[in-house]
PDB file of C-alpha atoms in Angstrom:
ATOM      1  CA  UNK B   1      27.745  -8.536  13.175  1.00 55.00           C
ATOM      2  CA  UNK B   2      28.125  -6.506  10.012  1.00 61.00           C
ATOM      3  CA  UNK B   3      28.512  -2.792  10.204  1.00 69.00           C
ATOM      4  CA  UNK B   4      25.944  -0.656   8.438  1.00 65.00           C
ATOM      5  CA  UNK B   5      28.423   0.419   5.758  1.00 72.00           C
ATOM      6  CA  UNK B   6      29.362  -3.206   5.035  1.00 76.00           C
ATOM      7  CA  UNK B   7      25.792  -4.344   4.381  1.00 75.00           C
ATOM      8  CA  UNK B   8      24.930  -4.785   0.706  1.00 80.00           C
ATOM      9  CA  UNK B   9      21.262  -4.484  -0.192  1.00 74.00           C
ATOM     10  CA  UNK B  10      20.225  -7.052  -2.783  1.00 83.00           C
ATOM     11  CA  UNK B  11      18.204  -5.912  -5.786  1.00 85.00           C
ATOM     12  CA  UNK B  12      14.587  -6.988  -5.675  1.00 84.00           C
ATOM     13  CA  UNK B  13      13.640  -9.531  -8.293  1.00 88.00           C
ATOM     14  CA  UNK B  14      10.067  -8.917  -9.366  1.00 89.00           C
ATOM     15  CA  UNK B  15       7.721 -11.713 -10.364  1.00 91.00           C
ATOM     16  CA  UNK B  16       4.789  -9.904 -12.047  1.00 95.00           C
ATOM     17  CA  UNK B  17       1.433 -11.525 -11.279  1.00 95.00           C
ATOM     18  CA  UNK B  18      -2.064 -10.632 -10.101  1.00 94.00           C
ATOM     19  CA  UNK B  19      -1.854  -9.336  -6.514  1.00 94.00           C
ATOM     20  CA  UNK B  20      -4.173  -8.345  -3.691  1.00 91.00           C
ATOM     21  CA  UNK B  21      -2.400  -5.358  -2.168  1.00 89.00           C
ATOM     22  CA  UNK B  22      -2.151  -4.224   1.409  1.00 87.00           C
ATOM     23  CA  UNK B  23      -0.950  -0.607   1.413  1.00 87.00           C
ATOM     24  CA  UNK B  24       0.112   1.253   4.510  1.00 86.00           C
ATOM     25  CA  UNK B  25       2.607   3.746   5.893  1.00 88.00           C
ATOM     26  CA  UNK B  26       4.494   3.607   9.150  1.00 88.00           C
ATOM     27  CA  UNK B  27       6.447   6.407  10.806  1.00 88.00           C
ATOM     28  CA  UNK B  28       9.486   6.249  13.073  1.00 88.00           C
ATOM     29  CA  UNK B  29      10.179   8.421  16.071  1.00 83.00           C
ATOM     30  CA  UNK B  30       8.090  11.488  16.729  1.00 76.00           C
ATOM     31  CA  UNK B  31       5.837  13.252  14.258  1.00 67.00           C
ATOM     32  CA  UNK B  32       8.276  16.130  13.943  1.00 72.00           C
ATOM     33  CA  UNK B  33      10.984  13.730  12.701  1.00 76.00           C
ATOM     34  CA  UNK B  34       9.021  13.169   9.477  1.00 81.00           C
ATOM     35  CA  UNK B  35      10.572   9.810   8.632  1.00 89.00           C
ATOM     36  CA  UNK B  36       8.383   7.013   7.403  1.00 91.00           C
ATOM     37  CA  UNK B  37       8.022   4.203   4.896  1.00 93.00           C
ATOM     38  CA  UNK B  38       5.105   3.487   2.567  1.00 94.00           C
ATOM     39  CA  UNK B  39       4.802  -0.234   1.826  1.00 95.00           C
ATOM     40  CA  UNK B  40       2.790  -2.206  -0.754  1.00 95.00           C
ATOM     41  CA  UNK B  41       2.569  -5.881   0.204  1.00 94.00           C
ATOM     42  CA  UNK B  42       0.992  -8.898  -1.500  1.00 94.00           C
ATOM     43  CA  UNK B  43      -1.691 -10.265   0.824  1.00 89.00           C
ATOM     44  CA  UNK B  44      -1.290 -13.893  -0.275  1.00 92.00           C
ATOM     45  CA  UNK B  45       2.502 -14.316  -0.346  1.00 94.00           C
ATOM     46  CA  UNK B  46       3.171 -11.646   2.343  1.00 93.00           C
ATOM     47  CA  UNK B  47       5.933 -10.358   0.056  1.00 94.00           C
ATOM     48  CA  UNK B  48       6.759  -6.663   0.139  1.00 94.00           C
ATOM     49  CA  UNK B  49       6.481  -5.718  -3.505  1.00 96.00           C
ATOM     50  CA  UNK B  50       7.572  -2.088  -3.398  1.00 95.00           C
ATOM     51  CA  UNK B  51       8.264   0.609  -0.811  1.00 94.00           C
ATOM     52  CA  UNK B  52       9.247   4.243  -0.560  1.00 95.00           C
ATOM     53  CA  UNK B  53      10.636   6.448   2.210  1.00 93.00           C
ATOM     54  CA  UNK B  54       8.267   9.350   2.860  1.00 93.00           C
ATOM     55  CA  UNK B  55       8.064  12.482   4.990  1.00 91.00           C
ATOM     56  CA  UNK B  56       4.266  12.507   5.194  1.00 88.00           C
ATOM     57  CA  UNK B  57       1.415  10.287   4.017  1.00 87.00           C
ATOM     58  CA  UNK B  58       0.166  11.880   0.806  1.00 90.00           C
ATOM     59  CA  UNK B  59      -1.935  10.466  -2.033  1.00 89.00           C
ATOM     60  CA  UNK B  60       0.697  11.190  -4.702  1.00 94.00           C
ATOM     61  CA  UNK B  61       3.066   8.645  -3.107  1.00 95.00           C
ATOM     62  CA  UNK B  62       0.359   5.966  -3.215  1.00 92.00           C
ATOM     63  CA  UNK B  63      -0.302   6.818  -6.870  1.00 93.00           C
ATOM     64  CA  UNK B  64       3.415   6.692  -7.648  1.00 96.00           C
ATOM     65  CA  UNK B  65       3.898   3.218  -6.120  1.00 96.00           C
ATOM     66  CA  UNK B  66       0.730   1.927  -7.797  1.00 94.00           C
ATOM     67  CA  UNK B  67       1.970   3.107 -11.191  1.00 95.00           C
ATOM     68  CA  UNK B  68       5.405   1.592 -10.528  1.00 96.00           C
ATOM     69  CA  UNK B  69       3.828  -1.807  -9.830  1.00 96.00           C
ATOM     70  CA  UNK B  70       1.697  -1.605 -12.959  1.00 95.00           C
ATOM     71  CA  UNK B  71       4.750  -0.592 -15.026  1.00 96.00           C
ATOM     72  CA  UNK B  72       6.604  -3.658 -13.732  1.00 96.00           C
ATOM     73  CA  UNK B  73       3.836  -5.914 -15.008  1.00 96.00           C
ATOM     74  CA  UNK B  74       1.760  -6.567 -11.897  1.00 96.00           C
ATOM     75  CA  UNK B  75      -2.032  -6.696 -12.082  1.00 93.00           C
ATOM     76  CA  UNK B  76      -3.731  -5.246  -9.008  1.00 92.00           C
ATOM     77  CA  UNK B  77      -6.875  -7.244  -8.265  1.00 89.00           C
ATOM     78  CA  UNK B  78      -7.771  -5.456  -5.022  1.00 87.00           C
ATOM     79  CA  UNK B  79      -6.336  -3.107  -2.434  1.00 86.00           C
ATOM     80  CA  UNK B  80      -6.757  -2.764   1.319  1.00 82.00           C
ATOM     81  CA  UNK B  81      -6.129   0.793   2.487  1.00 79.00           C
ATOM     82  CA  UNK B  82      -6.434   2.781   5.669  1.00 73.00           C
ATOM     83  CA  UNK B  83      -9.067   5.483   6.098  1.00 62.00           C
ATOM     84  CA  UNK B  84      -6.989   8.401   4.792  1.00 71.00           C
ATOM     85  CA  UNK B  85      -9.099  10.742   2.706  1.00 69.00           C
ATOM     86  CA  UNK B  86      -8.361  10.799  -0.990  1.00 73.00           C
ATOM     87  CA  UNK B  87      -6.764   7.358  -1.207  1.00 75.00           C
ATOM     88  CA  UNK B  88      -9.863   5.868  -2.806  1.00 72.00           C
ATOM     89  CA  UNK B  89      -9.512   8.261  -5.738  1.00 76.00           C
ATOM     90  CA  UNK B  90      -5.984   6.976  -6.359  1.00 80.00           C
ATOM     91  CA  UNK B  91      -7.271   3.381  -6.534  1.00 81.00           C
ATOM     92  CA  UNK B  92     -10.664   3.917  -8.189  1.00 79.00           C
ATOM     93  CA  UNK B  93      -9.632   2.198 -11.442  1.00 79.00           C
ATOM     94  CA  UNK B  94      -8.516  -1.116  -9.944  1.00 78.00           C
ATOM     95  CA  UNK B  95     -10.051  -4.037 -11.868  1.00 47.00           C
ATOM     96  CA  UNK B  96     -11.058  -7.226 -10.077  1.00 34.00           C
ATOM     97  CA  UNK B  97     -11.410 -10.768 -11.257  1.00 30.00           C
ATOM     98  CA  UNK B  98     -15.025 -11.727 -10.812  1.00 25.00           C
ATOM     99  CA  UNK B  99     -16.343 -15.098 -11.997  1.00 23.00           C
ATOM    100  CA  UNK B 100     -19.689 -13.651 -13.090  1.00 29.00           C
ATOM    101  CA  UNK B 101     -18.790 -10.163 -14.343  1.00 31.00           C
ATOM    102  CA  UNK B 102     -15.466  -9.790 -16.161  1.00 32.00           C
ATOM    103  CA  UNK B 103     -15.352  -5.970 -16.328  1.00 35.00           C
ATOM    104  CA  UNK B 104     -16.540  -5.001 -12.875  1.00 40.00           C
ATOM    105  CA  UNK B 105     -14.559  -2.325 -11.042  1.00 43.00           C
ATOM    106  CA  UNK B 106     -13.990  -2.752  -7.328  1.00 46.00           C
ATOM    107  CA  UNK B 107     -13.537   0.049  -4.837  1.00 46.00           C
ATOM    108  CA  UNK B 108     -10.719  -0.651  -2.373  1.00 48.00           C
ATOM    109  CA  UNK B 109     -11.552  -2.293   0.920  1.00 53.00           C
ATOM    110  CA  UNK B 110     -10.947  -0.373   4.118  1.00 57.00           C
ATOM    111  CA  UNK B 111      -9.303  -2.265   6.977  1.00 63.00           C
ATOM    112  CA  UNK B 112     -11.509  -3.117   9.961  1.00 69.00           C
ATOM    113  CA  UNK B 113      -9.515  -0.970  12.392  1.00 72.00           C
ATOM    114  CA  UNK B 114     -10.226   2.187  10.383  1.00 68.00           C
ATOM    115  CA  UNK B 115     -13.852   1.217   9.731  1.00 71.00           C
ATOM    116  CA  UNK B 116     -14.338   0.964  13.488  1.00 77.00           C
ATOM    117  CA  UNK B 117     -12.623   4.315  14.107  1.00 76.00           C
ATOM    118  CA  UNK B 118     -14.853   6.078  11.567  1.00 76.00           C
ATOM    119  CA  UNK B 119     -18.009   4.591  13.118  1.00 81.00           C
ATOM    120  CA  UNK B 120     -16.841   5.620  16.601  1.00 81.00           C
ATOM    121  CA  UNK B 121     -16.092   9.147  15.380  1.00 81.00           C
ATOM    122  CA  UNK B 122     -19.573   9.485  13.812  1.00 81.00           C
ATOM    123  CA  UNK B 123     -21.382   8.114  16.880  1.00 83.00           C
ATOM    124  CA  UNK B 124     -19.527  10.117  19.531  1.00 73.00           C
TER     125      UNK B 124
END
């Protein structure tokens, strides 16, 4: 087994293309540890396209990763996000490919888990 210091991380080779993003953050340990990773993943290929270590889940990090993907030549056709407030503003300009309407703008889709939590919160 290789030691941590012996491990060499390979550079990511990007293959720009239209992607349907899944964007989410995960945190390690307890909340006070403030160590997490924000990941943007292609829904079709399941490839992690870009990631960033974060201390808290803030909209500016989502915007930063989105702009990085666009700068590398990717076209974002849709995004699935969690229910965090403000994220929709960061993704409001995402174009979609629609067979009938070429210039339609799509608002990001919220995952079913967070849709359910919002409904439960409003009902109870």
